[in-house]
CSV table of C-alpha atoms in Angstrom, one decimal:
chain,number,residue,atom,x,y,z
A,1,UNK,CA,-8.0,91.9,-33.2
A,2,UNK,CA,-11.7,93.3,-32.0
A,3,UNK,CA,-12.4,96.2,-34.7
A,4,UNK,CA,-15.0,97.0,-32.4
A,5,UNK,CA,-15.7,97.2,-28.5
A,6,UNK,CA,-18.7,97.2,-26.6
A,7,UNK,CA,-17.5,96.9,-22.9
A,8,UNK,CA,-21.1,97.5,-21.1
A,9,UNK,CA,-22.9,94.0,-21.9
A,10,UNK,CA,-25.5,95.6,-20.2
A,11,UNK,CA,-27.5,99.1,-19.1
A,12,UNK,CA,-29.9,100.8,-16.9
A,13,UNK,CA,-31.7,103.7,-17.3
A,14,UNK,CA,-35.1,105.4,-15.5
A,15,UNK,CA,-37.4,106.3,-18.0
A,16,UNK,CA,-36.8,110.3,-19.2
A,17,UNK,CA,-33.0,109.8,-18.3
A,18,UNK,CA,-30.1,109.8,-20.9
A,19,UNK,CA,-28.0,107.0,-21.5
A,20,UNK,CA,-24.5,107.0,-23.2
A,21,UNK,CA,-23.7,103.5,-25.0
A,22,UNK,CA,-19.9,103.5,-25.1
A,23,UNK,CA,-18.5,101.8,-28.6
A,24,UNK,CA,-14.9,102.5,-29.5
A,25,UNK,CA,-13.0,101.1,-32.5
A,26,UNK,CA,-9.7,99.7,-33.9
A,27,UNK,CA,-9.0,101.0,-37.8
A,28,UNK,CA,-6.0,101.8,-39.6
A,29,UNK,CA,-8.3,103.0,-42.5
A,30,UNK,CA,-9.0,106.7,-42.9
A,31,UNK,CA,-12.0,106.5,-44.8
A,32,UNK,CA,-14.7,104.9,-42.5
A,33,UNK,CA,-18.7,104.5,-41.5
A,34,UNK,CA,-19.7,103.9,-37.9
A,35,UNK,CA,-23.3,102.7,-37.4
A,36,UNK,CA,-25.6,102.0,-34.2
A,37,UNK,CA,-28.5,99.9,-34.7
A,38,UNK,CA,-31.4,98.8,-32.4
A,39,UNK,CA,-32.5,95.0,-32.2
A,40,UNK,CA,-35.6,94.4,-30.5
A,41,UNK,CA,-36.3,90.9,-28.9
A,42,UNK,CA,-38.5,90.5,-32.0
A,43,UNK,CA,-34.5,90.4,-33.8
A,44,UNK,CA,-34.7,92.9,-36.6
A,45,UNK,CA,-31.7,95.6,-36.9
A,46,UNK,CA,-33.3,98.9,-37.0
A,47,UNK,CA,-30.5,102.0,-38.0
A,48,UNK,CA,-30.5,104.4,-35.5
A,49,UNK,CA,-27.6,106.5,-36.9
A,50,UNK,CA,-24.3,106.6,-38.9
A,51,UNK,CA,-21.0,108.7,-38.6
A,52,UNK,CA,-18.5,109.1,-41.3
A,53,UNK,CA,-14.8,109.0,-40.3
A,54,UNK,CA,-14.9,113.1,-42.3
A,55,UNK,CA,-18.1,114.3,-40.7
A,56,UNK,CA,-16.9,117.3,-39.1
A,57,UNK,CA,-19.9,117.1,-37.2
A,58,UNK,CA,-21.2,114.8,-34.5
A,59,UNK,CA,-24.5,112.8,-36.1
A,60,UNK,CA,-28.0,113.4,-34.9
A,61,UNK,CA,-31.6,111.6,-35.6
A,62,UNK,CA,-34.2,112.7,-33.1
A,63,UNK,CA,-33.4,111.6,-29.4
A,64,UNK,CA,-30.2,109.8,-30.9
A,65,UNK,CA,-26.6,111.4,-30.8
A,66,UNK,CA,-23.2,110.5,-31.8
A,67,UNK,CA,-20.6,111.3,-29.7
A,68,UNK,CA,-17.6,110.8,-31.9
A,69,UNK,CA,-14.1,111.4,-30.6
A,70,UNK,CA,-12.0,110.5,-33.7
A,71,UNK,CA,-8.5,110.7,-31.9
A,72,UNK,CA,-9.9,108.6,-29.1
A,73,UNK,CA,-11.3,106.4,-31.8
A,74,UNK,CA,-14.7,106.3,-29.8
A,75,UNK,CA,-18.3,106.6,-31.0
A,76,UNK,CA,-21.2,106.7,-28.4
A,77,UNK,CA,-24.7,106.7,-29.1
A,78,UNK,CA,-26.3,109.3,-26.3
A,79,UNK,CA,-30.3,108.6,-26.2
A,80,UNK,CA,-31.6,111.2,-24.7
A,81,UNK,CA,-35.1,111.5,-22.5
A,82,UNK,CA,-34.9,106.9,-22.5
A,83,UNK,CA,-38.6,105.7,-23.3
A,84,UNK,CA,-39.6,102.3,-22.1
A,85,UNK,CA,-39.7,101.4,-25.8
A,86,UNK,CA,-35.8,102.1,-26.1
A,87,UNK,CA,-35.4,98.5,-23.9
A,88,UNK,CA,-33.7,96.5,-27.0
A,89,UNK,CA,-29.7,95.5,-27.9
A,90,UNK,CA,-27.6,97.8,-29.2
A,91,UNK,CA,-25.1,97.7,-31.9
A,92,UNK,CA,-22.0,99.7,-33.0
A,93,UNK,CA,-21.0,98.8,-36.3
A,94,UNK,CA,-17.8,100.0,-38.7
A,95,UNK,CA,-17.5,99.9,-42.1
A,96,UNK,CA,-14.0,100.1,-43.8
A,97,UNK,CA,-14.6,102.8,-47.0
A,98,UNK,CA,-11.1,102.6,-48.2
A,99,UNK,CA,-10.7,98.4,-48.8
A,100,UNK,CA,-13.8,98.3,-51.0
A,101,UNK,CA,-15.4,95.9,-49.1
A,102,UNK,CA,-18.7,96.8,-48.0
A,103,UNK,CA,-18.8,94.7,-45.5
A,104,UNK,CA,-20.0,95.4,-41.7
A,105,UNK,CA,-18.5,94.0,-38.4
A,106,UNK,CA,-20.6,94.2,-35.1
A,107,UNK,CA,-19.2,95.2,-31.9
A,108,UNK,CA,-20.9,92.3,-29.0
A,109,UNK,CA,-23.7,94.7,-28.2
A,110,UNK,CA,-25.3,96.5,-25.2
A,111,UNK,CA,-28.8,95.6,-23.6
A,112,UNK,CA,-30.4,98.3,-22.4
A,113,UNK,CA,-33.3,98.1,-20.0
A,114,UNK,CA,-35.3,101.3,-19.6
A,115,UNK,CA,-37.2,101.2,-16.0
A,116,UNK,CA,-40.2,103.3,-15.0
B,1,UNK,CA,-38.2,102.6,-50.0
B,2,UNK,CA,-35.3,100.0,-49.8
B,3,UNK,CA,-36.9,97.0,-48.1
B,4,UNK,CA,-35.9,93.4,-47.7
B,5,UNK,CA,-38.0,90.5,-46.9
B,6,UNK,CA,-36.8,87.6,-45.3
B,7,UNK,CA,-38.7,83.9,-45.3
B,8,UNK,CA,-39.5,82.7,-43.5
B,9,UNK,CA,-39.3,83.9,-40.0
B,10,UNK,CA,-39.0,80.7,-38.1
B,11,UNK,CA,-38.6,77.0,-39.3
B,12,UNK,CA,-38.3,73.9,-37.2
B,13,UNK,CA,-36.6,71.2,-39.3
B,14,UNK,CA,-35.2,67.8,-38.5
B,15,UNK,CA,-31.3,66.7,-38.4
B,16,UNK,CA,-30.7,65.8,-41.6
B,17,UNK,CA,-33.0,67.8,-43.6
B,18,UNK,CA,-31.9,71.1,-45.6
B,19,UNK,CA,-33.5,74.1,-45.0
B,20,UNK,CA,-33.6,77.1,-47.5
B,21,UNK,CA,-34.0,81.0,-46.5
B,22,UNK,CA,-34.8,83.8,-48.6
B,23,UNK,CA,-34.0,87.5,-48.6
B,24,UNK,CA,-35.6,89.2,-51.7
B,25,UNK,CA,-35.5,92.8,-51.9
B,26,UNK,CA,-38.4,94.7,-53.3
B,27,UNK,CA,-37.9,98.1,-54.3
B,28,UNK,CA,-34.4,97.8,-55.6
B,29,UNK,CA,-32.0,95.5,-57.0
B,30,UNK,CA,-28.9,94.4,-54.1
B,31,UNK,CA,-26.1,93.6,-56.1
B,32,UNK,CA,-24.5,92.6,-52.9
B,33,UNK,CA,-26.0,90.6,-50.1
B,34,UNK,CA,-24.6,90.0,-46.6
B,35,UNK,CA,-25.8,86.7,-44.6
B,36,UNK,CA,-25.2,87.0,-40.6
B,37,UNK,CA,-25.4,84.4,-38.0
B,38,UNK,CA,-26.7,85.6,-34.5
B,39,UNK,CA,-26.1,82.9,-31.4
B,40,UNK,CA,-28.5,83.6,-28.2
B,41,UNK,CA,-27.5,87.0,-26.7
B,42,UNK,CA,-24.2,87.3,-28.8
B,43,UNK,CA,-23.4,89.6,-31.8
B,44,UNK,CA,-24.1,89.4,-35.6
B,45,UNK,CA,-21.6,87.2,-37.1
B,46,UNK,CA,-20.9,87.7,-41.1
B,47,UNK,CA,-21.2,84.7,-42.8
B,48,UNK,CA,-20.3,85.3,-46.3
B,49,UNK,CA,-21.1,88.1,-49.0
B,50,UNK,CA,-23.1,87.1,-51.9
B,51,UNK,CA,-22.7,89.5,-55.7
B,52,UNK,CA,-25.1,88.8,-57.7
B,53,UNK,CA,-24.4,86.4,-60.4
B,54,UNK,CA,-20.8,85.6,-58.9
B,55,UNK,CA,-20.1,82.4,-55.9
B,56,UNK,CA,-20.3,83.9,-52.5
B,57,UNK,CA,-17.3,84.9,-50.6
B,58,UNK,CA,-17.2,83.1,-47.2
B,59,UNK,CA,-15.9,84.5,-44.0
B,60,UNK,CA,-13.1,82.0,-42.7
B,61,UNK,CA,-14.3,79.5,-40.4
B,62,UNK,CA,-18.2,78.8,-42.3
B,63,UNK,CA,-18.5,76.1,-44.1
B,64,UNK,CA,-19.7,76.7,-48.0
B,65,UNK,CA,-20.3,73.1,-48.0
B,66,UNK,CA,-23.1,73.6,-45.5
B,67,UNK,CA,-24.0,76.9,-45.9
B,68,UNK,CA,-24.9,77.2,-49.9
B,69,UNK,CA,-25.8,80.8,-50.7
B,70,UNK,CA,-27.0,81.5,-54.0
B,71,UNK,CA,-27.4,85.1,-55.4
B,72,UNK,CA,-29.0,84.5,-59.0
B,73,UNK,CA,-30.9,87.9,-59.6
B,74,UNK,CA,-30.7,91.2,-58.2
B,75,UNK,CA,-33.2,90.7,-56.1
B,76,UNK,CA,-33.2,87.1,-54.6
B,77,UNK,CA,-30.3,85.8,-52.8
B,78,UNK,CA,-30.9,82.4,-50.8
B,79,UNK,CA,-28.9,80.5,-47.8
B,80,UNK,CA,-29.3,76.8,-47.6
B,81,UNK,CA,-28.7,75.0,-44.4
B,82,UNK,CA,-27.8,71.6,-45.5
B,83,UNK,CA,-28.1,68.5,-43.7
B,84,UNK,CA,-28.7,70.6,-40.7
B,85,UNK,CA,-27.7,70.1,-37.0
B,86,UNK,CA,-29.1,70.8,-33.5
B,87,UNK,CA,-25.9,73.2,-33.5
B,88,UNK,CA,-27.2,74.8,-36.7
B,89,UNK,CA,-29.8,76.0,-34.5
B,90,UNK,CA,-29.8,80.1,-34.6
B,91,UNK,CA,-31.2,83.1,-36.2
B,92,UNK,CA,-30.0,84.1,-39.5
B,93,UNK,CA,-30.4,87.9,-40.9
B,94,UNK,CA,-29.7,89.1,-44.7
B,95,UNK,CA,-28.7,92.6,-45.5
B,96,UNK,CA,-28.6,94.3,-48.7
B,97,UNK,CA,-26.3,97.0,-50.3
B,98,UNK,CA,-28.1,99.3,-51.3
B,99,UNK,CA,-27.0,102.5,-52.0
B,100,UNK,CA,-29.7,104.4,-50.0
B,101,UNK,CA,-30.9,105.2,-47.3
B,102,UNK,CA,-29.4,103.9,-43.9
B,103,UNK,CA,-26.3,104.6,-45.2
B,104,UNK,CA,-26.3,101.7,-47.4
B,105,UNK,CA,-27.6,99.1,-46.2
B,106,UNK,CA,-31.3,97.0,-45.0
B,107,UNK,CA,-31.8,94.2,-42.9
B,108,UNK,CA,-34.3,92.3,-43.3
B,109,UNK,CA,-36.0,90.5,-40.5
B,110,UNK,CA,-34.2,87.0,-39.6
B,111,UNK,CA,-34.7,83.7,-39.0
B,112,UNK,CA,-35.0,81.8,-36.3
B,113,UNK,CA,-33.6,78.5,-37.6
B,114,UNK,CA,-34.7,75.9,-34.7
B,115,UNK,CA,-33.2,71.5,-35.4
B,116,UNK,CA,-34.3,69.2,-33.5
């Protein structure tokens, strides 16, 4: 079964807009880490941001925001003010806390293209 | 702090030959070191999960046979491609456990594996 789901394979946005990724998740774990990360076309993963399954509050790092709806299971990034720079893949990302694996698993990813 | 070097960043090898990739970290010791396989437009695809000083632990499906990770310090772990393919072609990231920043983990910055 897909842990996680990225349904838009891909998104527009004019420059100075805000965009809302959608990522939701499948985990029977109570104790879990959700991630986004940015890949560029040059292919590194850059961490954006991370939410744990107990934050009581959503995440924030700068223009990024976590919109975390725990019952729904759901965790989208919301860039705010898109800069042209922001054109990459995007990655939602779980970690199980509870099994001791460290492991990550990747949801299939959102390309984003920023426009002028 | 917490940064992982990959090498190198592309190769171009024949069939046949073996081809090794390094992921050294250099400000901390990863006891445990993730190797991911990205196809063309697709998601990040764990391979296996290397502990240092222990064998690797392969995801189901990847080969160990081909796919020889070796994890001998705390701060090198290695993938060899052997007797690679054209279908081997692909780019290959590390990431490191860390127990820092990012939440716990660092990529470092693939490789574009190309066989002709």
């Amino acid at each position: 079964a897909q842990k996680i789901t990225q349904t838009q394979p891909g998104m527009f946005v004019q420059e100075k807009e805000a965009v809302t990724l959608d990522c939701t998740y499948d985990t029977s774990d109570p104790s879990y880490g959700l991630f986004w990360y940015k890949q560029p076309s040059s292919g590194e993963m850059i961490f954006l941001i991370y939410q744990g399954s107990y934050d009581q509050q959503n995440a924030t790092e700068g223009r990024y925001s976590l919109n975390f709806q725990k019952a729904r299971k759901s965790a989208n990034l919301v860039i705010s003010a898109s800069q042209l720079g922001d054109s990459a893949m995007y990655f939602c990302a779980m970690r199980e806390l509870s099994t001791g694996f460290q492991k990550l698993v990747f949801g299939t990813g959102t390309r984003l293209l920023v426009s002028p | 702090g917490a940064v992982v070097s990959q090498h190198p960043s592309r190769v171009i090898c024949k069939s046949g030959t073996s081809v090794k990739i390094e992921c050294r970290s250099l400000d901390f010791q990863a006891t445990t070191m993730f190797w991911y396989r990205q196809f063309p437009k697709q998601s990040l695809m764990l391979m296996a999960t290397s502990n240092e000083g222990s064998k690797a632990t392969y995801e189901q499906g990847v080969e160990k046979d081909k796919f020889l990770i070796n994890h001998a310090s705390l701060t090198l772990s290695t993938l060899t491609v052997t007797s690679a393919h054209p279908e081997d072609s692909s780019f290959y990231i590390c990431s490191a456990s860390t127990g820092q920043s990012n939440y716990g983990y660092t990529f470092g910055s693939g490789t574009r594996l190309t066989v002709v």
